[in-house]
Amino acid sequence: MEIDLAFLTWKNVGIVVGTLYAIYLVNALARKLFSKAPPVWFSMVPVLGTLVSFGKNPVNFLVDGRHKYGDIFTANILGKKMTFMTHPRMHKDFFMRKDTELSPREVYKFVIPVFGRGIVYDAEPAIMSQQLKFVATGLNNKNFQAFVPLFEKEASEYFERKFGAGGEFEMFKCLAELTILTASRCLLGKEVRENINENKFAELYHTLE
């Protein structure tokens, strides 16, 4: 009696894949029926999820999601569960949550190379809260109003210095440099701003990112 080993191998693979897919569907259905979490945009495609529709047109994706699921919903995009809040009435509830319920540390891990280990979003919640207070004191409504003329001055001088009466420019590169200038002037002061070379500093900051 001869046995086709190749057939058995593919058959076993098919059984495993089919079983995993069935588990995926059952799990998705159970979450939809019994979970108290925001509704999940169901996708028949594991891992990729709703990546294609989100990538084609993110705005339409959010509008469709709101029509289907309401002001808040979760979508699986490339293996990541992403929750979208599509109406301002959800914002208060979001911002009033404690860090133990909604942690910004998970979202802002990409800034760790910029600030370093143990600083801000890499620190424990209590330490992070203390460090953020230093920033929060400078980012209030009164200071924001005072920043406007500084932004205008920095932008006018930057474009005059770079291009004079006119010309073409690479938007991403120039706005990165301008952001360094406005941020240093508003948040660090005139003395720091005057000692910053926008070209070199922007390049170094980009390297850190």
mmCIF file of N, CA and C in Angstrom, residues 114 158 162 170 172-181 196-209:
data_model
loop_
_atom_site.group_PDB
_atom_site.id
_atom_site.type_symbol
_atom_site.label_atom_id
_atom_site.label_comp_id
_atom_site.label_asym_id
_atom_site.label_seq_id
_atom_site.Cartn_x
_atom_site.Cartn_y
_atom_site.Cartn_z
ATOM 1 N N VAL A 114 14.173 59.499 21.351
ATOM 2 C CA VAL A 114 14.376 60.952 21.390
ATOM 3 C C VAL A 114 14.672 61.417 22.808
ATOM 4 N N TYR A 158 12.162 83.067 8.274
ATOM 5 C CA TYR A 158 12.690 81.827 7.691
ATOM 6 C C TYR A 158 12.535 81.831 6.178
ATOM 7 N N LYS A 162 15.405 82.095 3.321
ATOM 8 C CA LYS A 162 15.596 80.942 2.453
ATOM 9 C C LYS A 162 15.350 81.272 0.976
ATOM 10 N N GLU A 170 11.098 72.096 -0.762
ATOM 11 C CA GLU A 170 10.632 70.784 -0.339
ATOM 12 C C GLU A 170 9.896 70.957 0.983
ATOM 13 N N PHE A 172 8.337 69.047 3.239
ATOM 14 C CA PHE A 172 8.640 68.246 4.425
ATOM 15 C C PHE A 172 9.907 68.738 5.114
ATOM 16 N N LYS A 173 10.946 68.974 4.327
ATOM 17 C CA LYS A 173 12.236 69.403 4.885
ATOM 18 C C LYS A 173 12.122 70.788 5.526
ATOM 19 N N CYS A 174 11.474 71.725 4.819
ATOM 20 C CA CYS A 174 11.383 73.093 5.321
ATOM 21 C C CYS A 174 10.502 73.196 6.565
ATOM 22 N N LEU A 175 9.392 72.466 6.573
ATOM 23 C CA LEU A 175 8.513 72.523 7.747
ATOM 24 C C LEU A 175 9.165 71.870 8.961
ATOM 25 N N ALA A 176 10.006 70.861 8.728
ATOM 26 C CA ALA A 176 10.744 70.253 9.835
ATOM 27 C C ALA A 176 11.701 71.268 10.449
ATOM 28 N N GLU A 177 12.381 72.019 9.588
ATOM 29 C CA GLU A 177 13.297 73.046 10.082
ATOM 30 C C GLU A 177 12.534 74.165 10.798
ATOM 31 N N LEU A 178 11.410 74.586 10.213
ATOM 32 C CA LEU A 178 10.625 75.656 10.811
ATOM 33 C C LEU A 178 10.043 75.241 12.159
ATOM 34 N N THR A 179 9.669 73.979 12.277
ATOM 35 C CA THR A 179 9.150 73.478 13.552
ATOM 36 C C THR A 179 10.215 73.569 14.639
ATOM 37 N N ILE A 180 11.456 73.256 14.299
ATOM 38 C CA ILE A 180 12.554 73.365 15.262
ATOM 39 C C ILE A 180 12.694 74.808 15.740
ATOM 40 N N LEU A 181 12.606 75.742 14.815
ATOM 41 C CA LEU A 181 12.779 77.155 15.159
ATOM 42 C C LEU A 181 11.643 77.668 16.043
ATOM 43 N N ILE A 196 20.614 78.111 17.587
ATOM 44 C CA ILE A 196 20.239 76.901 16.860
ATOM 45 C C ILE A 196 20.362 77.129 15.362
ATOM 46 N N ASN A 197 21.083 76.234 14.704
ATOM 47 C CA ASN A 197 21.151 76.222 13.246
ATOM 48 C C ASN A 197 20.081 75.256 12.753
ATOM 49 N N GLU A 198 19.061 75.797 12.077
ATOM 50 C CA GLU A 198 17.910 74.964 11.744
ATOM 51 C C GLU A 198 18.257 73.755 10.888
ATOM 52 N N ASN A 199 19.203 73.929 9.944
ATOM 53 C CA ASN A 199 19.549 72.827 9.054
ATOM 54 C C ASN A 199 20.180 71.666 9.821
ATOM 55 N N LYS A 200 21.221 71.968 10.573
ATOM 56 C CA LYS A 200 21.954 70.929 11.288
ATOM 57 C C LYS A 200 21.092 70.303 12.369
ATOM 58 N N PHE A 201 20.374 71.124 13.121
ATOM 59 C CA PHE A 201 19.576 70.616 14.234
ATOM 60 C C PHE A 201 18.456 69.711 13.729
ATOM 61 N N ALA A 202 17.809 70.119 12.635
ATOM 62 C CA ALA A 202 16.725 69.303 12.076
ATOM 63 C C ALA A 202 17.246 67.951 11.610
ATOM 64 N N GLU A 203 18.445 67.944 11.016
ATOM 65 C CA GLU A 203 19.042 66.689 10.556
ATOM 66 C C GLU A 203 19.364 65.774 11.735
ATOM 67 N N LEU A 204 19.924 66.340 12.807
ATOM 68 C CA LEU A 204 20.259 65.548 13.988
ATOM 69 C C LEU A 204 19.002 64.990 14.649
ATOM 70 N N TYR A 205 17.962 65.825 14.711
ATOM 71 C CA TYR A 205 16.710 65.390 15.329
ATOM 72 C C TYR A 205 16.071 64.267 14.514
ATOM 73 N N HIS A 206 16.151 64.395 13.201
ATOM 74 C CA HIS A 206 15.613 63.345 12.330
ATOM 75 C C HIS A 206 16.379 62.040 12.534
ATOM 76 N N THR A 207 17.683 62.130 12.755
ATOM 77 C CA THR A 207 18.494 60.946 13.020
ATOM 78 C C THR A 207 18.067 60.273 14.311
ATOM 79 N N LEU A 208 17.778 61.068 15.335
ATOM 80 C CA LEU A 208 17.299 60.530 16.606
ATOM 81 C C LEU A 208 15.984 59.783 16.438
ATOM 82 N N GLU A 209 15.092 60.337 15.621
ATOM 83 C CA GLU A 209 13.801 59.691 15.379
ATOM 84 C C GLU A 209 13.987 58.361 14.681
#
